[in-house]
Short mmCIF file of C-alpha atoms and ligand atoms in Angstrom, two decimals:
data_model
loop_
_atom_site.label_atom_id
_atom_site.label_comp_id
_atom_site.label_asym_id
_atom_site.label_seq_id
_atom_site.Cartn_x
_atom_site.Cartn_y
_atom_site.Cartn_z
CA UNK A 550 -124.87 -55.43 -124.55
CA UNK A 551 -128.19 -55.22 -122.36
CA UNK A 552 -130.29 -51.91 -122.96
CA UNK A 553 -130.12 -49.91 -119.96
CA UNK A 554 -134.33 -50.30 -119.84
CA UNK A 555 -133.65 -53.93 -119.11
CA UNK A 556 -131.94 -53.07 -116.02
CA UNK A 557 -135.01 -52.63 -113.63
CA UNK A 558 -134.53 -50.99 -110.22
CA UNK A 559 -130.61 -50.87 -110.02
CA UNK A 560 -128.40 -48.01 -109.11
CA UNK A 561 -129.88 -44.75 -111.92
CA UNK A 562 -126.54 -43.26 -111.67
CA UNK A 563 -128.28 -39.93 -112.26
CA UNK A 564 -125.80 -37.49 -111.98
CA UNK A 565 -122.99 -39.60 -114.62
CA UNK A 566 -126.05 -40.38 -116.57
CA UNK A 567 -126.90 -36.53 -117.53
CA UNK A 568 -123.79 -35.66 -118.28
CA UNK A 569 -121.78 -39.35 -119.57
CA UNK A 570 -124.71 -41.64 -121.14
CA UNK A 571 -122.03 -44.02 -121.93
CA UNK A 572 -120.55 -44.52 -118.87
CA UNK A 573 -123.78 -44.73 -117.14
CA UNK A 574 -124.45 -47.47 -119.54
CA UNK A 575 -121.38 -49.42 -118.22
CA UNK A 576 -121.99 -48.63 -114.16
CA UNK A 577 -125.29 -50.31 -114.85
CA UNK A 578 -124.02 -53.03 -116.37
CA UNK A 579 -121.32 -53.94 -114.07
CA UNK A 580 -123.99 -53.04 -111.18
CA UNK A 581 -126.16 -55.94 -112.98
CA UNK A 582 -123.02 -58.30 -113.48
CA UNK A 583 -122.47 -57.89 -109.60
CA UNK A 584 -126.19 -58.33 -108.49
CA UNK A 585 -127.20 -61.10 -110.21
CA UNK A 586 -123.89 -63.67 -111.08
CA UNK A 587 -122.88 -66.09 -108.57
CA UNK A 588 -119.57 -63.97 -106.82
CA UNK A 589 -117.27 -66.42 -105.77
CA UNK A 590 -114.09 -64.37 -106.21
CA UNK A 591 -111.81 -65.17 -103.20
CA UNK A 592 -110.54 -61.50 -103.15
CA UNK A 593 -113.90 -59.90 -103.48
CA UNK A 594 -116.75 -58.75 -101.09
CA UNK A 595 -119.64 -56.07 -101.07
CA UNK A 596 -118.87 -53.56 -98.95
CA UNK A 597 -121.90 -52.25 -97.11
CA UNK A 598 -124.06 -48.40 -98.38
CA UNK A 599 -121.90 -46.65 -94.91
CA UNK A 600 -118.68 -47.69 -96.56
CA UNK A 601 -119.50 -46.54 -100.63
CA UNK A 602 -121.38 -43.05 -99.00
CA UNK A 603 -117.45 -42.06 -97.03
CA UNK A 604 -115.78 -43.52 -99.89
CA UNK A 605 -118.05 -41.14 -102.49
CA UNK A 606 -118.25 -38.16 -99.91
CA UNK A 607 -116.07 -34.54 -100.48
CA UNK A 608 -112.97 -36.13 -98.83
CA UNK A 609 -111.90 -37.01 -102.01
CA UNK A 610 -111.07 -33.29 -102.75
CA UNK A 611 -109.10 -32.92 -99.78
CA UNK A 612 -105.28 -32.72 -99.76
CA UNK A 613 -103.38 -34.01 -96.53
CA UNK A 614 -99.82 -34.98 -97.56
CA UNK A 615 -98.12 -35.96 -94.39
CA UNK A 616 -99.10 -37.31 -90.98
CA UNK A 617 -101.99 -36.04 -88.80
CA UNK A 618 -101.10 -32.57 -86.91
CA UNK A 619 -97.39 -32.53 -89.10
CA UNK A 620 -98.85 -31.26 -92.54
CA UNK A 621 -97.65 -28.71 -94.83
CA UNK A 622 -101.27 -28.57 -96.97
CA UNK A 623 -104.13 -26.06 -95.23
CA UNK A 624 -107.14 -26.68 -94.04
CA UNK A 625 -106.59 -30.36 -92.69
CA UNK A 626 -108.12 -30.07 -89.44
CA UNK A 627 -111.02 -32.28 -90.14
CA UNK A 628 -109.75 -34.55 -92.01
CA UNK A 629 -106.42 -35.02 -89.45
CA UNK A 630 -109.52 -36.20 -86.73
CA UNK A 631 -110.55 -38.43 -89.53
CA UNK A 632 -107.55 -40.19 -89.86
CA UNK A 633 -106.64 -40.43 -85.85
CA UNK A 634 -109.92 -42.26 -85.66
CA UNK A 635 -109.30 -45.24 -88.43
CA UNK A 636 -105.94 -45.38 -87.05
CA UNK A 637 -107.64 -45.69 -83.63
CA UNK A 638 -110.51 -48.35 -84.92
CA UNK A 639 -107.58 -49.86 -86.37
CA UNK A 640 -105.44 -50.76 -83.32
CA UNK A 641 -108.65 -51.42 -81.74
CA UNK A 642 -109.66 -54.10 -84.20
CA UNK A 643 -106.28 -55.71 -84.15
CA UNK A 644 -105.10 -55.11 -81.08
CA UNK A 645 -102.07 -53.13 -82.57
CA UNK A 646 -99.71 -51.16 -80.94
CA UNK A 647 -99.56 -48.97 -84.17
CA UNK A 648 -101.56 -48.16 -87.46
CA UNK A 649 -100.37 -46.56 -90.67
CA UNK A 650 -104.09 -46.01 -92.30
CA UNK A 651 -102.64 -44.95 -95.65
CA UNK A 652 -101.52 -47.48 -98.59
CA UNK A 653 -103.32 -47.08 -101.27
CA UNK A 654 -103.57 -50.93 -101.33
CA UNK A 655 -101.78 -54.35 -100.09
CA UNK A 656 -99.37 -54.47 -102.48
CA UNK A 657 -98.15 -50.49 -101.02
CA UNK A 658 -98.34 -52.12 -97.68
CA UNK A 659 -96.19 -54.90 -98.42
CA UNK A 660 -93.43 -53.06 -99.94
CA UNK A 661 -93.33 -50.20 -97.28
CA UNK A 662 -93.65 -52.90 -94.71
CA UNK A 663 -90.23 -53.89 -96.50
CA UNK A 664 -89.07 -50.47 -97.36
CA UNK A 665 -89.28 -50.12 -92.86
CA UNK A 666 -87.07 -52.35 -92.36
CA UNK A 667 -84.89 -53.55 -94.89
CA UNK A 668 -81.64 -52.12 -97.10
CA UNK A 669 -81.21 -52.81 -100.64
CA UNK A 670 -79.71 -56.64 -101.00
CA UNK A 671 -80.91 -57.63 -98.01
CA UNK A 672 -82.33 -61.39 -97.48
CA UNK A 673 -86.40 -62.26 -97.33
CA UNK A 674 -87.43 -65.33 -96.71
CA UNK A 675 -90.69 -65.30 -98.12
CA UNK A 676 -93.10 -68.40 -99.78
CA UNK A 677 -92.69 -68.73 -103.73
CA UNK A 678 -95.18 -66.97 -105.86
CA UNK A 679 -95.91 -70.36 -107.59
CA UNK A 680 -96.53 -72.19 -104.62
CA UNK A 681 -99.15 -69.78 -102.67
CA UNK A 682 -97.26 -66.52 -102.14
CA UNK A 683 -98.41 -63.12 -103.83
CA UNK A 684 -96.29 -61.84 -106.38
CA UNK A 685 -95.36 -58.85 -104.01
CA UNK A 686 -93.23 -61.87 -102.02
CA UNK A 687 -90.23 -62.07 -104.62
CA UNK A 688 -91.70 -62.55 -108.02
CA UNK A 689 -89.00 -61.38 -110.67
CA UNK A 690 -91.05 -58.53 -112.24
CA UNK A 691 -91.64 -56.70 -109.50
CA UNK A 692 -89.36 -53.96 -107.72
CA UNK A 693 -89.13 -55.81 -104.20
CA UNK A 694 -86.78 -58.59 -106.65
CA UNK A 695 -85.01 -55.71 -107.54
CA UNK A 696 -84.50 -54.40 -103.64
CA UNK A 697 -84.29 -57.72 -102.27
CA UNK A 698 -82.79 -60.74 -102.37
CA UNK A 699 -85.78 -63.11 -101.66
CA UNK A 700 -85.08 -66.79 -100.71
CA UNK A 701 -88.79 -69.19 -101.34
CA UNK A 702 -89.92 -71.30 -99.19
CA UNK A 703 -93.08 -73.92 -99.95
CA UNK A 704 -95.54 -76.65 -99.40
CA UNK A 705 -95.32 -80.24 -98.50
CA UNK A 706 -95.89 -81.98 -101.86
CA UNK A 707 -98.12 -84.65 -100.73
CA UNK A 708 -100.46 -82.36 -97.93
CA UNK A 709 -100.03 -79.00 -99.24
CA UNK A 710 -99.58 -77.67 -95.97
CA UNK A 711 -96.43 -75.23 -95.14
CA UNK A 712 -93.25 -77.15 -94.86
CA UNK A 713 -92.22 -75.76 -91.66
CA UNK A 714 -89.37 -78.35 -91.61
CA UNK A 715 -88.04 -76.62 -94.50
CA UNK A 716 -88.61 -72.90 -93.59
CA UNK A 717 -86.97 -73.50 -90.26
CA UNK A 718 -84.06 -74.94 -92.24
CA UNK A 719 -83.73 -72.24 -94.53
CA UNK A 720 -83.96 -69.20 -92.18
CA UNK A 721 -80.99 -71.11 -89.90
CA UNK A 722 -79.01 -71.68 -93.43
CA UNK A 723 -79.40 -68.59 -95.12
CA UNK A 724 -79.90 -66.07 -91.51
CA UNK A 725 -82.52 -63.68 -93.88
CA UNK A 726 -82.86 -60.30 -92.23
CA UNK A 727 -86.64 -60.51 -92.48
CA UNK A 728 -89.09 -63.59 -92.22
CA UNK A 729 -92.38 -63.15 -94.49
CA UNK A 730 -95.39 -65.42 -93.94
CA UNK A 731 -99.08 -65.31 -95.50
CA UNK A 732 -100.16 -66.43 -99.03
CA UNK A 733 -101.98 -64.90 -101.72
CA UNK A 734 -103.44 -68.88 -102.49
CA UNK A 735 -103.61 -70.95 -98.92
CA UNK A 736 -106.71 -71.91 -97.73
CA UNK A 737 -105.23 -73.24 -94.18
CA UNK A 738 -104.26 -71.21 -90.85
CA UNK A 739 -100.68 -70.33 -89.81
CA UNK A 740 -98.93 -71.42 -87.31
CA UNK A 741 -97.80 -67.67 -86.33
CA UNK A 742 -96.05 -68.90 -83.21
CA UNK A 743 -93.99 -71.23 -84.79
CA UNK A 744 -92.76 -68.66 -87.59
CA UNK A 745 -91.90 -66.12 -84.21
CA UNK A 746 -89.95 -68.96 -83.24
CA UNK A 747 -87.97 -69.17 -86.20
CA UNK A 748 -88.11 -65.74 -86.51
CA UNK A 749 -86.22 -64.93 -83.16
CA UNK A 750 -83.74 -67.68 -83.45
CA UNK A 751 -81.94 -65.82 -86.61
CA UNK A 752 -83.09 -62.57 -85.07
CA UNK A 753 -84.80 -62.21 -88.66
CA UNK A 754 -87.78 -59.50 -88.63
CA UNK A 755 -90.95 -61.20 -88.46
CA UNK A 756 -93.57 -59.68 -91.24
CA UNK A 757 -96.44 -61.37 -91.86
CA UNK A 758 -99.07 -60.41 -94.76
CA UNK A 759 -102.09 -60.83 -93.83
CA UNK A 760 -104.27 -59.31 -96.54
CA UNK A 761 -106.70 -62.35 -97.49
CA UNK A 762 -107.70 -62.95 -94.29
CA UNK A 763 -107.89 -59.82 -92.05
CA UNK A 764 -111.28 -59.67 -92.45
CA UNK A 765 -111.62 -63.24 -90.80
CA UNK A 766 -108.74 -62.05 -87.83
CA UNK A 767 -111.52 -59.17 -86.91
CA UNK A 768 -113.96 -61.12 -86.62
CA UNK A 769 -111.57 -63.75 -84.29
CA UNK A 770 -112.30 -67.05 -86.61
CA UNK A 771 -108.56 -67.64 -87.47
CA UNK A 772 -106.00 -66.93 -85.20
CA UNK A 773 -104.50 -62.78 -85.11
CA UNK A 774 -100.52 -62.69 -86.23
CA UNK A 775 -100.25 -59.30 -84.76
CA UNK A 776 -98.95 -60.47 -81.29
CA UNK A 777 -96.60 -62.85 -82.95
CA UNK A 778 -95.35 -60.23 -85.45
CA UNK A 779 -93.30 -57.41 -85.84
CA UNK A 780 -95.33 -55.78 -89.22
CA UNK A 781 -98.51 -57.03 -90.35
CA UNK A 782 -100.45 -55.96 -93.39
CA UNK A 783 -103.64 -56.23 -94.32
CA UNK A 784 -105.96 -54.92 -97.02
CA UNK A 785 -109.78 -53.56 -95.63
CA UNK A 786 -111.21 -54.65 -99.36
CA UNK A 787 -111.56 -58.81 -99.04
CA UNK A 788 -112.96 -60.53 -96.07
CA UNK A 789 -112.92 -57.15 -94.04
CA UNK A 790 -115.63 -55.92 -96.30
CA UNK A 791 -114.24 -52.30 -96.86
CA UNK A 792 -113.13 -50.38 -99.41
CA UNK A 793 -109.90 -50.82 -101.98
CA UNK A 794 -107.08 -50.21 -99.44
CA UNK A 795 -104.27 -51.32 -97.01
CA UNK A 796 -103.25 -50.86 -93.40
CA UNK A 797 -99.42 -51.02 -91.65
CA UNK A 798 -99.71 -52.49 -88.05
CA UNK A 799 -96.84 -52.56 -86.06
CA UNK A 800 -95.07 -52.49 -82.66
CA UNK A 801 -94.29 -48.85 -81.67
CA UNK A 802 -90.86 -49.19 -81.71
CA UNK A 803 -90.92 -49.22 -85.50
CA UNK A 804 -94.05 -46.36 -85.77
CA UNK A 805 -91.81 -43.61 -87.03
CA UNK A 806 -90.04 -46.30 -89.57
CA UNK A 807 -93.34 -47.53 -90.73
CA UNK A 808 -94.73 -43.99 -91.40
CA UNK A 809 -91.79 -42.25 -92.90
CA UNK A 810 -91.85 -45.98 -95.35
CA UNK A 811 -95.42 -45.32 -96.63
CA UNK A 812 -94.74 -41.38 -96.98
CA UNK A 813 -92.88 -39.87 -98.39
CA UNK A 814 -90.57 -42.96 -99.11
CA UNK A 815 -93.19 -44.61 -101.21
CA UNK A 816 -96.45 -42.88 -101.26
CA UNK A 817 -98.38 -39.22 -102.38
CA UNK A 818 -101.05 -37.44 -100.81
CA UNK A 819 -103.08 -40.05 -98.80
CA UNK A 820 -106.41 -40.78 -99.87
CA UNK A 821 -108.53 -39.35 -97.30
CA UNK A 822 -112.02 -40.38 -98.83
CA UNK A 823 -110.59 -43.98 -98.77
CA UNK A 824 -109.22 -43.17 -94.98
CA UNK A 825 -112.65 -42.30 -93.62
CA UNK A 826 -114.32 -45.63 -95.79
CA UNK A 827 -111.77 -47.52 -93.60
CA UNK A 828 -112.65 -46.00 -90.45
CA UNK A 829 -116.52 -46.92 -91.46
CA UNK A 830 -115.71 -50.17 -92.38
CA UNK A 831 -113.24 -50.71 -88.97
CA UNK A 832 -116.42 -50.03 -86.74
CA UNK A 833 -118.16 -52.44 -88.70
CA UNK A 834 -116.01 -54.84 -88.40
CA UNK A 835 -115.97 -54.28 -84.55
CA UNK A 836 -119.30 -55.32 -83.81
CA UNK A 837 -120.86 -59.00 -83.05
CA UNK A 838 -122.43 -58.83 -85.86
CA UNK A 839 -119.53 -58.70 -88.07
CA UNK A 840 -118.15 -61.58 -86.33
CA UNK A 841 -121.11 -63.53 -86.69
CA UNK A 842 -120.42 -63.07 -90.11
CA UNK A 843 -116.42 -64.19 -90.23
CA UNK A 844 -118.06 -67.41 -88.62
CA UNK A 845 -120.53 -68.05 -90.77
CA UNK A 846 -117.96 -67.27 -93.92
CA UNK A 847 -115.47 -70.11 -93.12
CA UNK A 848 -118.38 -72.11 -92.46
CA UNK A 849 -120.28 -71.74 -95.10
CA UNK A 850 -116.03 -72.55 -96.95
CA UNK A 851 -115.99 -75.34 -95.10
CA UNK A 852 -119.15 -76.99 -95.89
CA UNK A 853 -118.85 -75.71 -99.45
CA UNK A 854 -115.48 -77.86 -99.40
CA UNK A 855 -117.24 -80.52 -98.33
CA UNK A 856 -120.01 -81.10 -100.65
CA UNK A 857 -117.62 -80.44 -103.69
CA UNK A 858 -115.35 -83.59 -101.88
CA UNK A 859 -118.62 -85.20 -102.37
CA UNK A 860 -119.07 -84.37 -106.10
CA UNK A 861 -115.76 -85.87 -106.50
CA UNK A 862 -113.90 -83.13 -106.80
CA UNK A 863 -110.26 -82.33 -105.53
CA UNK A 864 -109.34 -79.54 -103.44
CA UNK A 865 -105.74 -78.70 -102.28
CA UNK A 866 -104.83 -79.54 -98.95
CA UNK A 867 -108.12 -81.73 -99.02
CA UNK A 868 -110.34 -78.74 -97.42
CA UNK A 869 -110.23 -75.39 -95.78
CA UNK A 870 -109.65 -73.18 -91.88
CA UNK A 871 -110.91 -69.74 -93.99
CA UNK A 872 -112.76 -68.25 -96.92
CA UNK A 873 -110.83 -69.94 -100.07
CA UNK A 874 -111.58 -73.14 -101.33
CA UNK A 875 -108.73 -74.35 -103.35
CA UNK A 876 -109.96 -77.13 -106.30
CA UNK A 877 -107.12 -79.22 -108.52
CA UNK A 878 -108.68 -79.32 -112.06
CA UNK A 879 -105.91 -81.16 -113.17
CA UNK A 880 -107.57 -84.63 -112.91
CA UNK A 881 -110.49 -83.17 -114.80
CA UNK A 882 -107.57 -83.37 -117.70
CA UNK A 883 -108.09 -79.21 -118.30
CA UNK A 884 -106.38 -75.99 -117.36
CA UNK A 885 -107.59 -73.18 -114.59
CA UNK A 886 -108.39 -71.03 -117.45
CA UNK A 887 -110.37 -73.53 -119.06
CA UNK A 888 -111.83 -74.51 -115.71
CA UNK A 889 -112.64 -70.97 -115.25
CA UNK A 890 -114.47 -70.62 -119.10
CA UNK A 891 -116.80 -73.59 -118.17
CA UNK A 892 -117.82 -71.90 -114.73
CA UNK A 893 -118.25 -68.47 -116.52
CA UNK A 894 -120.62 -69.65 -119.43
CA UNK A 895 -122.98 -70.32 -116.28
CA UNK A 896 -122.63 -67.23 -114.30
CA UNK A 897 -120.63 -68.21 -112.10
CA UNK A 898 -117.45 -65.70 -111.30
CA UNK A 899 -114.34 -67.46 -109.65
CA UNK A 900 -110.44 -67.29 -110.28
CA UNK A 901 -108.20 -69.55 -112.28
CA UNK A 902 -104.99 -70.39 -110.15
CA UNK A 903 -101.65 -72.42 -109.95
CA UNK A 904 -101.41 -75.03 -107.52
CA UNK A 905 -98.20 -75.43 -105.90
CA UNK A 906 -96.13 -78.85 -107.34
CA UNK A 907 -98.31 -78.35 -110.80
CA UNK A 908 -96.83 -80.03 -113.75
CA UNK A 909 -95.08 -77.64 -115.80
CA UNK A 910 -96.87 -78.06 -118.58
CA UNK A 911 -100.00 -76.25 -117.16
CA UNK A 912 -98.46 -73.32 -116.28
CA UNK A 913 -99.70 -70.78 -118.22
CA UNK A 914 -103.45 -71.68 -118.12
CA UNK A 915 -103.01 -72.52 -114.25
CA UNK A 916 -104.01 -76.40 -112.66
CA UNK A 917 -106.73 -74.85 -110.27
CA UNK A 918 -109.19 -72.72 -109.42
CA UNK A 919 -109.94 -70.60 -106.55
CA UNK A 920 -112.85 -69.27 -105.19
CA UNK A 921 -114.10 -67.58 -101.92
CA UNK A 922 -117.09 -67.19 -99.71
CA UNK A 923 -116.78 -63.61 -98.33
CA UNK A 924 -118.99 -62.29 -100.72
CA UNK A 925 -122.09 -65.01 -101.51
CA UNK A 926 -121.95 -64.67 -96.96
CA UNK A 927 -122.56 -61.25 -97.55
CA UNK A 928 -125.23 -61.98 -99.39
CA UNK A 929 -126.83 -64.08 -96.47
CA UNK A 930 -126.30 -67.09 -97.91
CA UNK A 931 -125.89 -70.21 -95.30
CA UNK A 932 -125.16 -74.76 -95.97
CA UNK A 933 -127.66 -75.21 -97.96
CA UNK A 934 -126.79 -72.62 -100.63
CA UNK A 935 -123.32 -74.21 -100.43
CA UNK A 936 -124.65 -77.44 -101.67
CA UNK A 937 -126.09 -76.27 -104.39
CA UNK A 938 -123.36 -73.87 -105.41
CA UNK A 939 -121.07 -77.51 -105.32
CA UNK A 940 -123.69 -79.02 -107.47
CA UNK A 941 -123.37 -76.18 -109.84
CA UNK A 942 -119.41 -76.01 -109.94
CA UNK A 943 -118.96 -79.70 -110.60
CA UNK A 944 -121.51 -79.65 -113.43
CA UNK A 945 -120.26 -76.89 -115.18
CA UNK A 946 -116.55 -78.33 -114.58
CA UNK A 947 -117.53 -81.48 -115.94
CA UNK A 948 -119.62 -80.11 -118.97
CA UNK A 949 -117.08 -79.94 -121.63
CA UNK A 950 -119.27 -79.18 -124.69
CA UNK A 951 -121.51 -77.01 -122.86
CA UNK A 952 -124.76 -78.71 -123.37
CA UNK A 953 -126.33 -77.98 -119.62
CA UNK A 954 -124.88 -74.37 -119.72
CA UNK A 955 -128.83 -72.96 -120.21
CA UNK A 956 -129.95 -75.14 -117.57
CA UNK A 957 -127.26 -74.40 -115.31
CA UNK A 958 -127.70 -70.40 -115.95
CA UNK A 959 -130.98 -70.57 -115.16
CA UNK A 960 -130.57 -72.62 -111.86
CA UNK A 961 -127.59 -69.96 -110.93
CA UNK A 962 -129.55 -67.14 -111.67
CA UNK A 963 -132.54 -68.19 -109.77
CA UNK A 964 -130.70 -68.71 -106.48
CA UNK A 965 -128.51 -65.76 -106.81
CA UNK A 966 -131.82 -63.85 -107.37
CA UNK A 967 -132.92 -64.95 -103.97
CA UNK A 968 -130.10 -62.95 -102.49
C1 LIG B 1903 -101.37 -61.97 -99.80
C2 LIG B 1903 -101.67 -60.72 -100.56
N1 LIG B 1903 -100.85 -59.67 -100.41
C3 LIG B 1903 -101.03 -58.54 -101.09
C4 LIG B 1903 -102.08 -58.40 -101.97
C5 LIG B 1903 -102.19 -57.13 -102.79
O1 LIG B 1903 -103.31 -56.38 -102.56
P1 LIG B 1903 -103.71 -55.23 -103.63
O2 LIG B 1903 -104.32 -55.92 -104.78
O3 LIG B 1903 -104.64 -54.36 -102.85
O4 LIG B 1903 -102.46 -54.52 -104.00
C6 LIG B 1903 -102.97 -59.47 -102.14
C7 LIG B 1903 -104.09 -59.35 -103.11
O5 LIG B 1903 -104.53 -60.26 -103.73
C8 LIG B 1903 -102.75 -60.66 -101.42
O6 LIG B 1903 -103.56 -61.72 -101.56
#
């Protein structure tokens, strides 16, 4: 490990450092890890000094079980105007007709967005885990398989865009009771309108999970679900630049439903500290500046997809409408994982993934990798960067005995440094 001396001028972490010299030793080095590798995880962002200063403040001491005004725990006053006013931003920002402010995360939204509407054994139609889906959409270890009987619905194997053909005949076959769209591993827009269609043709609840991408719906680059949708949910960590957390929207007829499905049906005390980072985070979001910055991140995707066509290098669904870039390593003739290794000895920080029609033989080391642009935007960087963080992927995926790895590390570290 790096001495701490090494470090320079990053974070001191005084206060952990006087009384915890070993865990100041590890803040500093993940502090390093984050400052000076190439972040190109597609769930990841840096959330701005406002955001960490509410999320660190004396909130976090604070009890509030319950809803604003309708709390059993003392002394809430403060914190009740605290919550009114993410829940506010909230609505604002998506043009909601109601906000829960509380999960603890997207995978809590999800399954209270569930928990709202459905009974035990009722029917989801939802898209598969392997082909795109989050494993909160009906993968077998998790309780919403238990609840719910979830029916999958895919890609097109030859464009790796949603089959709508086949969702539309599913949902009239099997008449689900709710309709889930949104993907944990899709780097295209959805046609929201169409799922409505379907939606309100089997009289099927519409919920749609947007957590990747609400970050890029604030800032009005792709297009908003929450007009289309009965229950949207979306997490304020990725593209939306906040802190580790989720958000309920819905239509006020199902306000009370949504509420009583975070707490007490599923949820504790809510995490007020977390509560006010959203509401910091929602007023960032609201301003011109933020959405200068959703532009500029599926921009800077979309050229990034470009040059990395150029470097002869495949991407599912042949490009990008948001953040995630998609590649198929599986003409490279190695796994995700290993695709993943080969990027890592460089410094550069991405996720391996499974790409939807994979051979079967691949699955445990995944056929892809996946990476994102919300955070390197962040960073302020624009085209050019993207062309040389291409240049760098498709060397390091192409250099199986690692002989340009001190080459490439330095050339990663010295535009990263720029940032
Ligand atoms: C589509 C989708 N839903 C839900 C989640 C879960 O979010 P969390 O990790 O905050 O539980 C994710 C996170 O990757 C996601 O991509």
């Amino acid at each position: 490990m790096i001495a701490d001396e090494e470090y320079g001028d990053t974070n001191d972490f005084a206060a952990v450092s006087a009384q915890d010299p070993t865990l100041a030793h590890l803040l500093r080095a993940e502090f390093r890890r984050q400052s000076t590798s190439l972040q190109l995880m597609a769930g990841e962002n840096f959330a701005s000094s406002a955001v960490m200063e509410a999320l660190g403040s004396v909130l976090m001491n604070k009890y509030a079980e319950g809803r604003p005004g309708r709390r059993l725990h003392g002394g809430c006053e403060i914190v009740d105007e605290i919550e009114l006013l993410a829940e506010q931003r909230a609505t604002e920002v998506f043009g909601a007709e109601h906000a829960n402010v509380q999960p603890y995360s997207g995978t809590s939204s999800v399954y209270a967005a569930y928990f709202s509407v459905l009974k035990p054994g009722d029917a989801v139609l939802a898209m598969s885990p392997a082909q795109g889906g989050h494993y909160t959409h009906g993968y077998s270890e998790t309780i919403a398989s238990r609840w719910f009987d979830f029916i999958e619905y895919g890609v097109n194997g030859d464009t790796g865009i949603l089959d709508y053909d086949q969702i539309r005949d599913l949902a009239r076959d099997k008449r689900p009771r709710a309709i889930l769209c949104g993907a944990n591993a899709y780097p295209r827009t959805i046609d929201y309108a169409l799922f409505r269609q379907i939606a309100e043709e089997v009289h099927a609840y519409l919920i749609v999970d947007a957590c990747p991408t609400a970050g890029l719906i604030a800032g009005g680059v792709v297009p908003n679900p929450v007009p289309y949708s009965d229950i949207v949910c979306v997490v304020t960590h990725k593209t939306l630049r906040g802190p580790r957390g989720g958000i309920l929207l819905g239509r006020s007829y199902l306000a009370d439903r949504l509420d009583d499905a975070v707490y007490p049906f599923s949820q504790g005390g809510p995490h007020m500290h977390s509560i006010a980072a959203k509401a910091t985070a929602l007023a960032e979001a609201a301003t011109p500046q933020f959405a200068a910055y959703a532009f500029q991140t599926v921009a800077n995707a979309q050229h990034l997809a470009a040059a990395l066509i150029n470097e002869g290098i495949l991407l599912a669904t042949g490009g990008t409408d948001t953040h995630q870039v998609i590649i198929d390593v599986t003409s490279l003739g190695i796994s995700g994982l290993e695709a993943r290794a080969r990027c890592a000895r460089s410094e550069i920080v991405l996720d391996a993934c499974h790409l939807p029609h994979a051979p079967q033989r691949s699955i445990d080391a995944g056929t892809g990798i996946r990476l994102g642009t919300a955070a390197v935007t962040t960073q302020g960087m624009l085209e050019p960067q993207m062309e040389n963080i291409a240049s760098f992927i498709a060397r390091a995926l192409r250099d199986a005995e690692g002989r340009d790895t001190e080459s490439l590390t330095n050339a990663v570290r010295s535009l990263v440094s720029q940032f």
